[in-house]
Every structure is written in structure tokens, then in C-alpha cells.
């Protein structure tokens, strides 16, 4: 089952500068081959369900190992059986509607 | 790694009545022993990371099998290494602050 | 436009104990008459769009005033034009499906 | 109070093709001057609290007017009092950590 997902990880109890933790997770997504696309409030990833969620779990493990006592994460995840769709397809689909106006 | 999670599943392409799909997922959480607590915009579950995410995956599989072509789910998931905490602990902790006012 | 919403507020930069901030926000929801229902990963509220979002904004203002430098909030919000629905209706609708099995 | 937000709107009861509704909302964000950055699972926007939430409300109104009976939206919203930060700042901050490895 293929998924397109969007992941926002919030480390708690380590102050207000969170980018080094986000970067650690970004590397995990890259090494897992999940085509991460970083944006200002999360990261898009795509791949098989198990690969995506194994990587998210690894992010929690690594960010705890970096000394973070608490993590609150929000994950959006979409699956569809009617057709294959990539991150690029989804963005293009909206952009085509925008340009057609 | 223990998690407290909150899961909102939105089946797409099956009209506006979604409760039978939510109920199917609720049964999966119960059978997995994840102490589901249903609220008006999702379900709290708690358990080991792998058990919780296996159940959420199973929800997607079953809801697709029920004829849903597309599903968009939002998951909040929290982990902490500083102490054990249950769903009941979290709610009580806030309620104590409220009653002390 | 009536909404059913679910709000999770995460204060950042104030350590790992967040319940006093959540309690402050809970009081704001109560005083605004939004029928807050606290659960382990957020709070359900219902009311008119403007009243609900004014209360969420007030939560951010008050939690910043309590000394929190950064806040990350997740809001789920649902609207429908086909019929009126309350927090109780939504929960009952799923529970009826569960009991009918 | 300035916010960086990320908005995912899911129209329900109108089938599986949602891009025209997302495009309608994208136009609302552009016209409101909120610097929308579309990604595969939502849209980043930034601006004053009231302007951002007025635009999200307008999205719900317009998508209902387009014939959608039900909408489920997820909003992430961040505020901070310690410093000004833009969408670009947030992305750059992580990218710098990644390149320094």
C-alpha cells in the first residue's frame, strides 16, 4: 500500500530551536529513499506504508537519543486504490487548475 | 517505545456518512487492545508504537476493502522518555489544574 | 457557519509539563460557551466559526502571556451544509454502528 | 500576532478529485497576500492571525458554495514571541543544518 504523507515533528523540552532535530529526521527520510520535500511546517514523504512509518519511528528514536524527553508529532497520510499518484502528481494537479482560470 | 496517539480517518469518495467506517476502525483498535477512546473528531489510542501503527494500517486496509477509493488520515502521536504516562494520566493532569483554580 | 473542531496546543520552550497551559486554554473555551470536551490529545469544541477561532487565538495570547516563547497548534475543523450536527451526534452515530454489530 | 500556518482542506461528498477545490482556496490565499506555498499535502501560508484565519474561513464558504456538503480541514499554526520568522527562514534553518553535516 503506497502512501503520500506529511510529517511535522515537535521536540518538547529542548528549548525553541528545533531545526537540528528536523534535519536529523530529514536525513533519515533521505536515506530511506522516501523523496522528502521539506516545507515550512513539515516534510512530504512518499513510499510504501511500512517504509514510511519505519522512518517516522526511527526519527522519534533518534531525536530521543539526541536528548529530547518528549516528542509530539502530527502525521497526515493518504492512500488510494483508484490510481497511482506521486507527490509531483498532486502538486501538478492543483497547479493545472490554477493556470487554467 | 510507548505512544499515546489520536487518529482521525476521513474516507473520501463514499459520500458524507462516514460513521460505519469509523466504527470498523474502532473495532480494530479494540481487538488490538489499544484502549480506544472515541471523541467527536477522532479516537485516542495507547500502546506500543508497532501495535498502534499496525492497527492504523489495518484500518486503511479494511476501509479500502469496504469500497472506499481514497482515505486521508491525520495522526497525532506522542512519545516520552522522562516518564510513563497513560491516556488517563494526561486527562487527569489537566483536570487537576482546572479544579485547583 | 457552525463548526465542530478539535484543538491541540503545544507550548514550546517551557519544559515538558504542559498541563497548566492546557488548563488555561480549557477555561477560555468554557467561558466562551464552546462546550469543550477534553481528551488525551486535545479538546473538542463546537460553536460558530468566529467564536471558536476567537477562543483559539485567545489561547495563544494567554499562553504567550504566561511566558511561552513559541506555540505549535494543530486544529481540525469540520463544517457541513447538509445538516446540523453536534459533538454528541457525531459520537453517538459511531457508537450506534458499534452496538449493532 | 504573526503566524506561519499549514492548511489541508478535504472536501467530502464530491468524489475523489479534489484539486479544483484546492485551487479555489489557493486563489483566496494569493488574493489575501498570504504567500501560499503549495505542497503535496497542504499549503503553507503566513501573515497576521486574523488575515490567515479569515482566508481559511473564506475557503470553507467558497468550497461549500461550489456544492460541497461537508469539509474536514486540518490546520497547523505556529506563533512565537521570541523573534520574527518567515516561511523562508524556517526552511533555510533546516537546510543549513543539513548542508553542515
mmCIF file of C-alpha atoms in Angstrom:
data_model
loop_
_atom_site.group_PDB
_atom_site.id
_atom_site.type_symbol
_atom_site.label_atom_id
_atom_site.label_comp_id
_atom_site.label_asym_id
_atom_site.label_seq_id
_atom_site.Cartn_x
_atom_site.Cartn_y
_atom_site.Cartn_z
ATOM 1 C CA UNK A 1 0.000 0.000 0.000
ATOM 2 C CA UNK A 2 1.615 3.221 -1.216
ATOM 3 C CA UNK A 3 1.219 6.390 0.818
ATOM 4 C CA UNK A 4 1.796 10.093 0.468
ATOM 5 C CA UNK A 5 2.438 11.521 3.898
ATOM 6 C CA UNK A 6 3.246 14.788 5.594
ATOM 7 C CA UNK A 7 5.104 14.753 8.880
ATOM 8 C CA UNK A 8 5.593 17.502 11.478
ATOM 9 C CA UNK A 9 7.777 16.602 14.438
ATOM 10 C CA UNK A 10 7.836 18.857 17.512
ATOM 11 C CA UNK A 11 10.565 18.067 20.074
ATOM 12 C CA UNK A 12 9.482 19.238 23.556
ATOM 13 C CA UNK A 13 11.735 20.166 26.471
ATOM 14 C CA UNK A 14 14.773 21.224 24.424
ATOM 15 C CA UNK A 15 14.105 24.936 24.008
ATOM 16 C CA UNK A 16 12.799 26.823 20.994
ATOM 17 C CA UNK A 17 15.397 25.965 18.334
ATOM 18 C CA UNK A 18 14.241 22.774 16.698
ATOM 19 C CA UNK A 19 15.929 22.783 13.289
ATOM 20 C CA UNK A 20 18.772 20.384 14.165
ATOM 21 C CA UNK A 21 16.213 17.754 15.172
ATOM 22 C CA UNK A 22 14.223 18.312 11.981
ATOM 23 C CA UNK A 23 17.450 17.994 9.977
ATOM 24 C CA UNK A 24 18.265 14.666 11.674
ATOM 25 C CA UNK A 25 14.866 13.347 10.668
ATOM 26 C CA UNK A 26 15.251 14.713 7.141
ATOM 27 C CA UNK A 27 18.425 12.632 6.752
ATOM 28 C CA UNK A 28 16.553 9.531 7.887
ATOM 29 C CA UNK A 29 13.880 10.125 5.240
ATOM 30 C CA UNK A 30 16.532 10.657 2.537
ATOM 31 C CA UNK A 31 18.464 7.535 3.466
ATOM 32 C CA UNK A 32 15.211 5.557 3.387
ATOM 33 C CA UNK A 33 14.569 6.723 -0.194
ATOM 34 C CA UNK A 34 11.285 8.443 0.675
ATOM 35 C CA UNK A 35 11.811 11.559 -1.523
ATOM 36 C CA UNK A 36 11.419 14.047 1.326
ATOM 37 C CA UNK A 37 10.199 17.506 0.354
ATOM 38 C CA UNK A 38 10.765 19.903 3.219
ATOM 39 C CA UNK A 39 8.359 22.811 3.685
ATOM 40 C CA UNK A 40 7.908 25.409 6.425
ATOM 41 C CA UNK A 41 5.630 23.254 8.591
ATOM 42 C CA UNK A 42 6.632 19.665 7.867
ATOM 43 C CA UNK A 43 8.002 17.290 5.282
ATOM 44 C CA UNK A 44 6.238 15.429 2.476
ATOM 45 C CA UNK A 45 7.364 11.828 2.016
ATOM 46 C CA UNK A 46 6.144 9.045 -0.237
ATOM 47 C CA UNK A 47 6.687 5.298 -0.383
ATOM 48 C CA UNK A 48 5.318 2.017 0.885
ATOM 49 C CA UNK A 49 3.321 2.246 4.147
ATOM 50 C CA UNK A 50 5.821 0.173 6.140
ATOM 51 C CA UNK A 51 8.870 2.085 4.883
ATOM 52 C CA UNK A 52 7.320 5.467 5.649
ATOM 53 C CA UNK A 53 6.240 4.535 9.176
ATOM 54 C CA UNK A 54 9.516 2.750 9.957
ATOM 55 C CA UNK A 55 11.309 6.000 9.089
ATOM 56 C CA UNK A 56 8.985 8.092 11.261
ATOM 57 C CA UNK A 57 9.589 5.697 14.172
ATOM 58 C CA UNK A 58 13.340 5.989 13.555
ATOM 59 C CA UNK A 59 13.005 9.794 13.740
ATOM 60 C CA UNK A 60 11.434 9.503 17.200
ATOM 61 C CA UNK A 61 14.182 7.125 18.343
ATOM 62 C CA UNK A 62 16.984 9.340 17.058
ATOM 63 C CA UNK A 63 15.507 12.586 18.401
ATOM 64 C CA UNK A 64 15.094 10.964 21.835
ATOM 65 C CA UNK A 65 18.720 9.750 21.609
ATOM 66 C CA UNK A 66 19.724 13.376 20.944
ATOM 67 C CA UNK A 67 18.392 14.166 24.429
ATOM 68 C CA UNK A 68 14.774 15.128 23.799
ATOM 69 C CA UNK A 69 12.498 13.917 26.620
ATOM 70 C CA UNK A 70 9.203 14.356 24.781
ATOM 71 C CA UNK A 71 8.072 14.496 21.157
ATOM 72 C CA UNK A 72 4.691 15.427 19.689
ATOM 73 C CA UNK A 73 4.282 14.567 16.015
ATOM 74 C CA UNK A 74 1.475 15.169 13.543
ATOM 75 C CA UNK A 75 1.222 12.889 10.523
ATOM 76 C CA UNK A 76 -1.139 13.234 7.584
ATOM 77 C CA UNK A 77 -1.283 10.091 5.482
ATOM 78 C CA UNK A 78 -3.221 9.376 2.311
ATOM 79 C CA UNK A 79 -3.816 6.116 0.473
ATOM 80 C CA UNK A 80 -5.842 5.441 -2.652
ATOM 81 C CA UNK A 81 -6.840 2.349 -4.576
ATOM 82 C CA UNK A 82 -8.270 4.107 -7.643
ATOM 83 C CA UNK A 83 -4.925 5.127 -9.096
ATOM 84 C CA UNK A 84 -1.220 5.644 -8.506
ATOM 85 C CA UNK A 85 -0.288 9.152 -7.524
ATOM 86 C CA UNK A 86 3.019 10.760 -6.603
ATOM 87 C CA UNK A 87 3.887 13.921 -4.667
ATOM 88 C CA UNK A 88 4.565 15.612 -8.015
ATOM 89 C CA UNK A 89 1.205 14.492 -9.448
ATOM 90 C CA UNK A 90 -0.681 16.002 -6.532
ATOM 91 C CA UNK A 91 1.010 19.401 -6.800
ATOM 92 C CA UNK A 92 0.715 19.483 -10.624
ATOM 93 C CA UNK A 93 -2.958 18.634 -10.475
ATOM 94 C CA UNK A 94 -3.724 21.773 -8.468
ATOM 95 C CA UNK A 95 -1.301 23.945 -10.459
ATOM 96 C CA UNK A 96 -3.036 22.996 -13.731
ATOM 97 C CA UNK A 97 -6.376 24.097 -12.301
ATOM 98 C CA UNK A 98 -4.782 27.373 -11.190
ATOM 99 C CA UNK A 99 -3.267 28.152 -14.608
ATOM 100 C CA UNK A 100 -6.485 27.349 -16.456
ATOM 101 C CA UNK A 101 -8.510 30.053 -14.811
ATOM 102 C CA UNK B 1 8.523 2.744 22.766
ATOM 103 C CA UNK B 2 5.072 3.508 24.156
ATOM 104 C CA UNK B 3 2.842 6.031 22.424
ATOM 105 C CA UNK B 4 -0.327 7.967 23.063
ATOM 106 C CA UNK B 5 -1.947 8.700 19.743
ATOM 107 C CA UNK B 6 -5.024 10.343 18.299
ATOM 108 C CA UNK B 7 -6.326 9.181 14.944
ATOM 109 C CA UNK B 8 -8.839 10.823 12.573
ATOM 110 C CA UNK B 9 -9.688 8.826 9.460
ATOM 111 C CA UNK B 10 -11.554 10.505 6.591
ATOM 112 C CA UNK B 11 -12.827 8.145 3.871
ATOM 113 C CA UNK B 12 -13.157 10.015 0.541
ATOM 114 C CA UNK B 13 -15.442 9.159 -2.379
ATOM 115 C CA UNK B 14 -18.142 7.368 -0.362
ATOM 116 C CA UNK B 15 -20.492 10.257 0.375
ATOM 117 C CA UNK B 16 -20.944 12.207 3.614
ATOM 118 C CA UNK B 17 -21.897 9.462 6.087
ATOM 119 C CA UNK B 18 -18.668 8.141 7.490
ATOM 120 C CA UNK B 19 -19.644 6.566 10.824
ATOM 121 C CA UNK B 20 -19.717 2.943 9.635
ATOM 122 C CA UNK B 21 -16.095 3.261 8.505
ATOM 123 C CA UNK B 22 -15.093 4.848 11.806
ATOM 124 C CA UNK B 23 -16.884 2.038 13.658
ATOM 125 C CA UNK B 24 -14.962 -0.585 11.653
ATOM 126 C CA UNK B 25 -11.701 1.043 12.677
ATOM 127 C CA UNK B 26 -12.859 1.335 16.282
ATOM 128 C CA UNK B 27 -13.343 -2.444 16.369
ATOM 129 C CA UNK B 28 -9.805 -2.948 15.048
ATOM 130 C CA UNK B 29 -8.421 -0.765 17.853
ATOM 131 C CA UNK B 30 -10.440 -2.659 20.469
ATOM 132 C CA UNK B 31 -9.380 -6.064 19.215
ATOM 133 C CA UNK B 32 -5.758 -4.875 19.250
ATOM 134 C CA UNK B 33 -6.079 -3.931 22.942
ATOM 135 C CA UNK B 34 -5.275 -0.270 22.352
ATOM 136 C CA UNK B 35 -7.906 1.166 24.783
ATOM 137 C CA UNK B 36 -9.631 3.312 22.178
ATOM 138 C CA UNK B 37 -11.424 6.393 23.481
ATOM 139 C CA UNK B 38 -13.713 7.762 20.801
ATOM 140 C CA UNK B 39 -14.372 11.510 20.678
ATOM 141 C CA UNK B 40 -16.138 13.754 18.186
ATOM 142 C CA UNK B 41 -13.102 14.271 15.944
ATOM 143 C CA UNK B 42 -11.018 11.135 16.312
ATOM 144 C CA UNK B 43 -10.011 8.338 18.635
ATOM 145 C CA UNK B 44 -7.341 8.225 21.344
ATOM 146 C CA UNK B 45 -5.337 5.012 21.445
ATOM 147 C CA UNK B 46 -2.340 3.948 23.502
ATOM 148 C CA UNK B 47 0.143 1.089 23.304
ATOM 149 C CA UNK B 48 3.472 0.105 21.823
ATOM 150 C CA UNK B 49 4.473 2.032 18.667
ATOM 151 C CA UNK B 50 4.341 -1.040 16.423
ATOM 152 C CA UNK B 51 0.947 -2.211 17.716
ATOM 153 C CA UNK B 52 -0.634 1.227 17.296
ATOM 154 C CA UNK B 53 0.654 1.731 13.751
ATOM 155 C CA UNK B 54 -0.175 -1.836 12.697
ATOM 156 C CA UNK B 55 -3.776 -1.157 13.768
ATOM 157 C CA UNK B 56 -3.921 2.134 11.864
ATOM 158 C CA UNK B 57 -2.613 0.360 8.754
ATOM 159 C CA UNK B 58 -5.243 -2.331 9.224
ATOM 160 C CA UNK B 59 -7.917 0.409 9.395
ATOM 161 C CA UNK B 60 -6.812 1.690 5.980
ATOM 162 C CA UNK B 61 -6.842 -1.828 4.536
ATOM 163 C CA UNK B 62 -10.309 -2.639 5.896
ATOM 164 C CA UNK B 63 -11.841 0.713 4.884
ATOM 165 C CA UNK B 64 -10.470 0.267 1.350
ATOM 166 C CA UNK B 65 -11.915 -3.289 1.324
ATOM 167 C CA UNK B 66 -15.292 -1.752 2.267
ATOM 168 C CA UNK B 67 -15.159 0.064 -1.090
ATOM 169 C CA UNK B 68 -13.502 3.364 -0.243
ATOM 170 C CA UNK B 69 -11.208 4.534 -3.071
ATOM 171 C CA UNK B 70 -9.319 7.163 -1.084
ATOM 172 C CA UNK B 71 -8.549 7.819 2.584
ATOM 173 C CA UNK B 72 -6.985 10.846 4.256
ATOM 174 C CA UNK B 73 -5.930 10.288 7.858
ATOM 175 C CA UNK B 74 -4.460 12.598 10.482
ATOM 176 C CA UNK B 75 -2.442 11.059 13.303
ATOM 177 C CA UNK B 76 -1.053 12.826 16.347
ATOM 178 C CA UNK B 77 1.494 10.723 18.176
ATOM 179 C CA UNK B 78 3.421 11.450 21.349
ATOM 180 C CA UNK B 79 6.356 9.640 22.932
ATOM 181 C CA UNK B 80 8.291 10.478 26.061
ATOM 182 C CA UNK B 81 11.350 9.062 27.756
ATOM 183 C CA UNK B 82 11.084 11.031 31.011
ATOM 184 C CA UNK B 83 8.185 9.035 32.434
ATOM 185 C CA UNK B 84 5.350 6.617 31.740
ATOM 186 C CA UNK B 85 2.042 8.244 31.015
ATOM 187 C CA UNK B 86 -1.357 6.863 30.094
ATOM 188 C CA UNK B 87 -4.391 8.424 28.411
ATOM 189 C CA UNK B 88 -5.999 8.718 31.863
ATOM 190 C CA UNK B 89 -2.914 10.413 33.329
ATOM 191 C CA UNK B 90 -2.933 13.075 30.625
ATOM 192 C CA UNK B 91 -6.583 13.971 31.107
ATOM 193 C CA UNK B 92 -6.333 13.926 34.925
ATOM 194 C CA UNK B 93 -3.289 16.166 34.886
ATOM 195 C CA UNK B 94 -5.245 18.947 33.164
ATOM 196 C CA UNK B 95 -8.400 18.365 35.227
ATOM 197 C CA UNK B 96 -6.422 18.781 38.471
ATOM 198 C CA UNK B 97 -5.137 22.152 37.265
ATOM 199 C CA UNK B 98 -8.702 23.164 36.392
ATOM 200 C CA UNK B 99 -10.160 22.209 39.777
ATOM 201 C CA UNK B 100 -7.389 23.988 41.700
ATOM 202 C CA UNK B 101 -8.205 27.388 40.342
ATOM 203 C CA UNK C 1 -21.266 28.707 9.844
ATOM 204 C CA UNK C 2 -21.218 26.186 12.684
ATOM 205 C CA UNK C 3 -18.089 24.112 13.283
ATOM 206 C CA UNK C 4 -17.004 21.098 15.249
ATOM 207 C CA UNK C 5 -13.317 21.434 15.995
ATOM 208 C CA UNK C 6 -10.530 19.645 17.796
ATOM 209 C CA UNK C 7 -7.608 21.652 19.115
ATOM 210 C CA UNK C 8 -4.173 20.501 20.314
ATOM 211 C CA UNK C 9 -1.913 23.224 21.646
ATOM 212 C CA UNK C 10 1.789 22.512 22.208
ATOM 213 C CA UNK C 11 3.705 25.208 24.132
ATOM 214 C CA UNK C 12 7.428 25.111 23.208
ATOM 215 C CA UNK C 13 10.350 26.295 25.299
ATOM 216 C CA UNK C 14 8.738 25.841 28.724
ATOM 217 C CA UNK C 15 9.837 22.297 29.551
ATOM 218 C CA UNK C 16 7.851 19.072 29.391
ATOM 219 C CA UNK C 17 4.943 19.798 31.762
ATOM 220 C CA UNK C 18 2.255 21.413 29.675
ATOM 221 C CA UNK C 19 -0.956 20.792 31.617
ATOM 222 C CA UNK C 20 -1.223 24.239 33.224
ATOM 223 C CA UNK C 21 -1.197 25.819 29.770
ATOM 224 C CA UNK C 22 -3.822 23.386 28.500
ATOM 225 C CA UNK C 23 -5.944 24.155 31.574
ATOM 226 C CA UNK C 24 -5.717 27.904 30.879
ATOM 227 C CA UNK C 25 -6.997 27.312 27.368
ATOM 228 C CA UNK C 26 -9.731 24.986 28.633
ATOM 229 C CA UNK C 27 -11.053 27.823 30.796
ATOM 230 C CA UNK C 28 -11.114 30.137 27.784
ATOM 231 C CA UNK C 29 -13.187 27.589 25.850
ATOM 232 C CA UNK C 30 -15.604 27.173 28.772
ATOM 233 C CA UNK C 31 -16.062 30.897 29.275
ATOM 234 C CA UNK C 32 -16.734 31.247 25.542
ATOM 235 C CA UNK C 33 -19.534 28.667 25.801
ATOM 236 C CA UNK C 34 -17.909 26.274 23.322
ATOM 237 C CA UNK C 35 -18.746 23.040 25.229
ATOM 238 C CA UNK C 36 -15.145 21.859 25.492
ATOM 239 C CA UNK C 37 -14.638 18.106 25.789
ATOM 240 C CA UNK C 38 -11.082 17.394 26.905
ATOM 241 C CA UNK C 39 -9.400 14.175 25.740
ATOM 242 C CA UNK C 40 -5.864 12.866 25.989
ATOM 243 C CA UNK C 41 -4.593 14.599 22.842
ATOM 244 C CA UNK C 42 -6.704 17.727 22.507
ATOM 245 C CA UNK C 43 -10.074 19.291 23.142
ATOM 246 C CA UNK C 44 -13.301 19.108 21.139
ATOM 247 C CA UNK C 45 -15.163 22.393 20.862
ATOM 248 C CA UNK C 46 -18.254 23.413 18.935
ATOM 249 C CA UNK C 47 -19.888 26.716 18.033
ATOM 250 C CA UNK C 48 -19.928 29.415 15.402
ATOM 251 C CA UNK C 49 -16.754 29.684 13.283
ATOM 252 C CA UNK C 50 -15.849 33.157 14.588
ATOM 253 C CA UNK C 51 -16.410 32.249 18.255
ATOM 254 C CA UNK C 52 -14.300 29.085 18.012
ATOM 255 C CA UNK C 53 -11.378 30.776 16.272
ATOM 256 C CA UNK C 54 -11.513 33.854 18.525
ATOM 257 C CA UNK C 55 -11.140 31.491 21.503
ATOM 258 C CA UNK C 56 -8.198 29.644 19.911
ATOM 259 C CA UNK C 57 -6.496 32.999 19.224
ATOM 260 C CA UNK C 58 -7.134 33.995 22.863
ATOM 261 C CA UNK C 59 -5.462 30.713 23.959
ATOM 262 C CA UNK C 60 -2.323 31.656 22.021
ATOM 263 C CA UNK C 61 -2.330 35.160 23.521
ATOM 264 C CA UNK C 62 -2.788 33.905 27.088
ATOM 265 C CA UNK C 63 -0.212 31.108 26.797
ATOM 266 C CA UNK C 64 2.326 33.604 25.416
ATOM 267 C CA UNK C 65 1.473 35.959 28.332
ATOM 268 C CA UNK C 66 2.228 33.051 30.700
ATOM 269 C CA UNK C 67 5.814 33.175 29.383
ATOM 270 C CA UNK C 68 5.784 30.709 26.485
ATOM 271 C CA UNK C 69 8.008 31.914 23.631
ATOM 272 C CA UNK C 70 6.664 29.566 20.958
ATOM 273 C CA UNK C 71 3.440 27.645 20.378
ATOM 274 C CA UNK C 72 2.607 24.998 17.777
ATOM 275 C CA UNK C 73 -1.083 24.173 17.482
ATOM 276 C CA UNK C 74 -2.980 21.650 15.408
ATOM 277 C CA UNK C 75 -6.643 22.325 14.653
ATOM 278 C CA UNK C 76 -9.094 20.003 12.937
ATOM 279 C CA UNK C 77 -12.242 21.790 11.868
ATOM 280 C CA UNK C 78 -15.343 20.428 10.161
ATOM 281 C CA UNK C 79 -18.271 22.255 8.594
ATOM 282 C CA UNK C 80 -21.306 20.854 6.821
ATOM 283 C CA UNK C 81 -24.241 22.340 4.964
ATOM 284 C CA UNK C 82 -26.297 19.147 4.662
ATOM 285 C CA UNK C 83 -27.417 19.060 8.277
ATOM 286 C CA UNK C 84 -26.852 20.281 11.819
ATOM 287 C CA UNK C 85 -24.611 18.061 13.900
ATOM 288 C CA UNK C 86 -23.304 18.367 17.439
ATOM 289 C CA UNK C 87 -20.331 16.772 19.197
ATOM 290 C CA UNK C 88 -22.788 14.350 20.837
ATOM 291 C CA UNK C 89 -24.378 13.438 17.495
ATOM 292 C CA UNK C 90 -21.011 12.532 15.999
ATOM 293 C CA UNK C 91 -20.015 10.253 18.853
ATOM 294 C CA UNK C 92 -23.476 8.608 19.062
ATOM 295 C CA UNK C 93 -23.509 7.944 15.342
ATOM 296 C CA UNK C 94 -20.401 5.774 15.598
ATOM 297 C CA UNK C 95 -21.500 4.142 18.861
ATOM 298 C CA UNK C 96 -24.794 3.027 17.273
ATOM 299 C CA UNK C 97 -22.877 1.329 14.466
ATOM 300 C CA UNK C 98 -20.677 -0.389 17.038
ATOM 301 C CA UNK C 99 -23.567 -1.712 19.131
ATOM 302 C CA UNK C 100 -25.459 -3.002 16.090
ATOM 303 C CA UNK C 101 -22.768 -5.450 15.121
ATOM 304 C CA UNK D 1 0.281 38.265 16.180
ATOM 305 C CA UNK D 2 2.044 36.835 13.130
ATOM 306 C CA UNK D 3 1.546 33.180 12.235
ATOM 307 C CA UNK D 4 3.042 30.559 9.987
ATOM 308 C CA UNK D 5 0.361 28.056 9.134
ATOM 309 C CA UNK D 6 -0.175 24.938 7.091
ATOM 310 C CA UNK D 7 -3.656 24.134 5.825
ATOM 311 C CA UNK D 8 -5.074 20.898 4.394
ATOM 312 C CA UNK D 9 -8.670 21.067 3.207
ATOM 313 C CA UNK D 10 -10.554 17.846 2.451
ATOM 314 C CA UNK D 11 -13.924 18.307 0.692
ATOM 315 C CA UNK D 12 -16.232 15.352 1.469
ATOM 316 C CA UNK D 13 -19.130 14.081 -0.625
ATOM 317 C CA UNK D 14 -17.870 15.282 -4.007
ATOM 318 C CA UNK D 15 -15.927 12.235 -5.173
ATOM 319 C CA UNK D 16 -12.200 11.625 -5.226
ATOM 320 C CA UNK D 17 -10.939 14.505 -7.395
ATOM 321 C CA UNK D 18 -10.330 17.404 -5.084
ATOM 322 C CA UNK D 19 -7.832 19.597 -6.943
ATOM 323 C CA UNK D 20 -10.330 22.157 -8.245
ATOM 324 C CA UNK D 21 -11.412 22.887 -4.671
ATOM 325 C CA UNK D 22 -7.808 23.198 -3.513
ATOM 326 C CA UNK D 23 -7.129 25.552 -6.430
ATOM 327 C CA UNK D 24 -10.090 27.745 -5.427
ATOM 328 C CA UNK D 25 -8.658 28.037 -1.938
ATOM 329 C CA UNK D 26 -5.167 28.712 -3.288
ATOM 330 C CA UNK D 27 -6.542 31.729 -5.151
ATOM 331 C CA UNK D 28 -8.128 33.014 -1.943
ATOM 332 C CA UNK D 29 -4.767 32.781 -0.157
ATOM 333 C CA UNK D 30 -2.993 34.590 -3.023
ATOM 334 C CA UNK D 31 -5.535 37.379 -3.173
ATOM 335 C CA UNK D 32 -5.220 37.803 0.597
ATOM 336 C CA UNK D 33 -1.442 38.281 0.235
ATOM 337 C CA UNK D 34 -0.590 35.285 2.423
ATOM 338 C CA UNK D 35 2.322 33.984 0.270
ATOM 339 C CA UNK D 36 0.855 30.499 -0.217
ATOM 340 C CA UNK D 37 3.348 27.722 -0.850
ATOM 341 C CA UNK D 38 1.536 24.671 -2.157
ATOM 342 C CA UNK D 39 2.907 21.220 -1.331
ATOM 343 C CA UNK D 40 1.580 17.700 -1.819
ATOM 344 C CA UNK D 41 -0.430 17.607 1.408
ATOM 345 C CA UNK D 42 -1.422 21.194 2.106
ATOM 346 C CA UNK D 43 -0.414 24.813 1.715
ATOM 347 C CA UNK D 44 1.907 26.968 3.820
ATOM 348 C CA UNK D 45 0.637 30.491 4.440
ATOM 349 C CA UNK D 46 1.974 33.327 6.579
ATOM 350 C CA UNK D 47 0.549 36.620 7.810
ATOM 351 C CA UNK D 48 -1.348 38.190 10.644
ATOM 352 C CA UNK D 49 -3.544 35.780 12.660
ATOM 353 C CA UNK D 50 -6.809 37.440 11.626
ATOM 354 C CA UNK D 51 -5.912 37.591 7.928
ATOM 355 C CA UNK D 52 -4.878 33.932 7.811
ATOM 356 C CA UNK D 53 -7.997 32.664 9.574
ATOM 357 C CA UNK D 54 -10.320 34.947 7.593
ATOM 358 C CA UNK D 55 -8.897 33.389 4.415
ATOM 359 C CA UNK D 56 -9.352 29.840 5.726
ATOM 360 C CA UNK D 57 -12.981 30.660 6.621
ATOM 361 C CA UNK D 58 -13.457 32.098 3.125
ATOM 362 C CA UNK D 59 -12.098 28.797 1.679
ATOM 363 C CA UNK D 60 -14.801 26.869 3.562
ATOM 364 C CA UNK D 61 -17.507 29.276 2.370
ATOM 365 C CA UNK D 62 -16.393 29.107 -1.273
ATOM 366 C CA UNK D 63 -15.943 25.322 -1.321
ATOM 367 C CA UNK D 64 -19.436 24.897 0.165
ATOM 368 C CA UNK D 65 -20.780 27.314 -2.495
ATOM 369 C CA UNK D 66 -19.150 25.060 -5.129
ATOM 370 C CA UNK D 67 -21.543 22.313 -3.945
ATOM 371 C CA UNK D 68 -19.542 20.506 -1.273
ATOM 372 C CA UNK D 69 -21.787 19.350 1.595
ATOM 373 C CA UNK D 70 -19.032 18.630 4.099
ATOM 374 C CA UNK D 71 -15.441 19.773 4.640
ATOM 375 C CA UNK D 72 -12.791 18.472 7.042
ATOM 376 C CA UNK D 73 -9.755 20.701 7.403
ATOM 377 C CA UNK D 74 -6.513 20.321 9.323
ATOM 378 C CA UNK D 75 -4.621 23.469 10.287
ATOM 379 C CA UNK D 76 -1.200 23.673 11.894
ATOM 380 C CA UNK D 77 -0.453 27.121 13.240
ATOM 381 C CA UNK D 78 2.665 28.451 14.923
ATOM 382 C CA UNK D 79 3.252 31.721 16.757
ATOM 383 C CA UNK D 80 6.351 32.956 18.521
ATOM 384 C CA UNK D 81 7.210 35.983 20.619
ATOM 385 C CA UNK D 82 10.985 35.450 20.734
ATOM 386 C CA UNK D 83 11.638 36.528 17.156
ATOM 387 C CA UNK D 84 10.203 37.196 13.712
ATOM 388 C CA UNK D 85 10.347 34.254 11.384
ATOM 389 C CA UNK D 86 9.128 33.745 7.814
ATOM 390 C CA UNK D 87 8.326 30.615 5.824
ATOM 391 C CA UNK D 88 11.696 31.046 4.073
ATOM 392 C CA UNK D 89 13.550 31.382 7.385
ATOM 393 C CA UNK D 90 12.098 28.111 8.680
ATOM 394 C CA UNK D 91 13.076 26.111 5.599
ATOM 395 C CA UNK D 92 16.559 27.696 5.396
ATOM 396 C CA UNK D 93 17.230 26.979 9.052
ATOM 397 C CA UNK D 94 16.833 23.231 8.477
ATOM 398 C CA UNK D 95 18.665 23.286 5.143
ATOM 399 C CA UNK D 96 21.705 24.934 6.756
ATOM 400 C CA UNK D 97 21.854 22.154 9.340
ATOM 401 C CA UNK D 98 21.632 19.573 6.547
ATOM 402 C CA UNK D 99 24.455 21.083 4.491
ATOM 403 C CA UNK D 100 26.758 21.437 7.503
ATOM 404 C CA UNK D 101 26.873 17.725 8.189
#
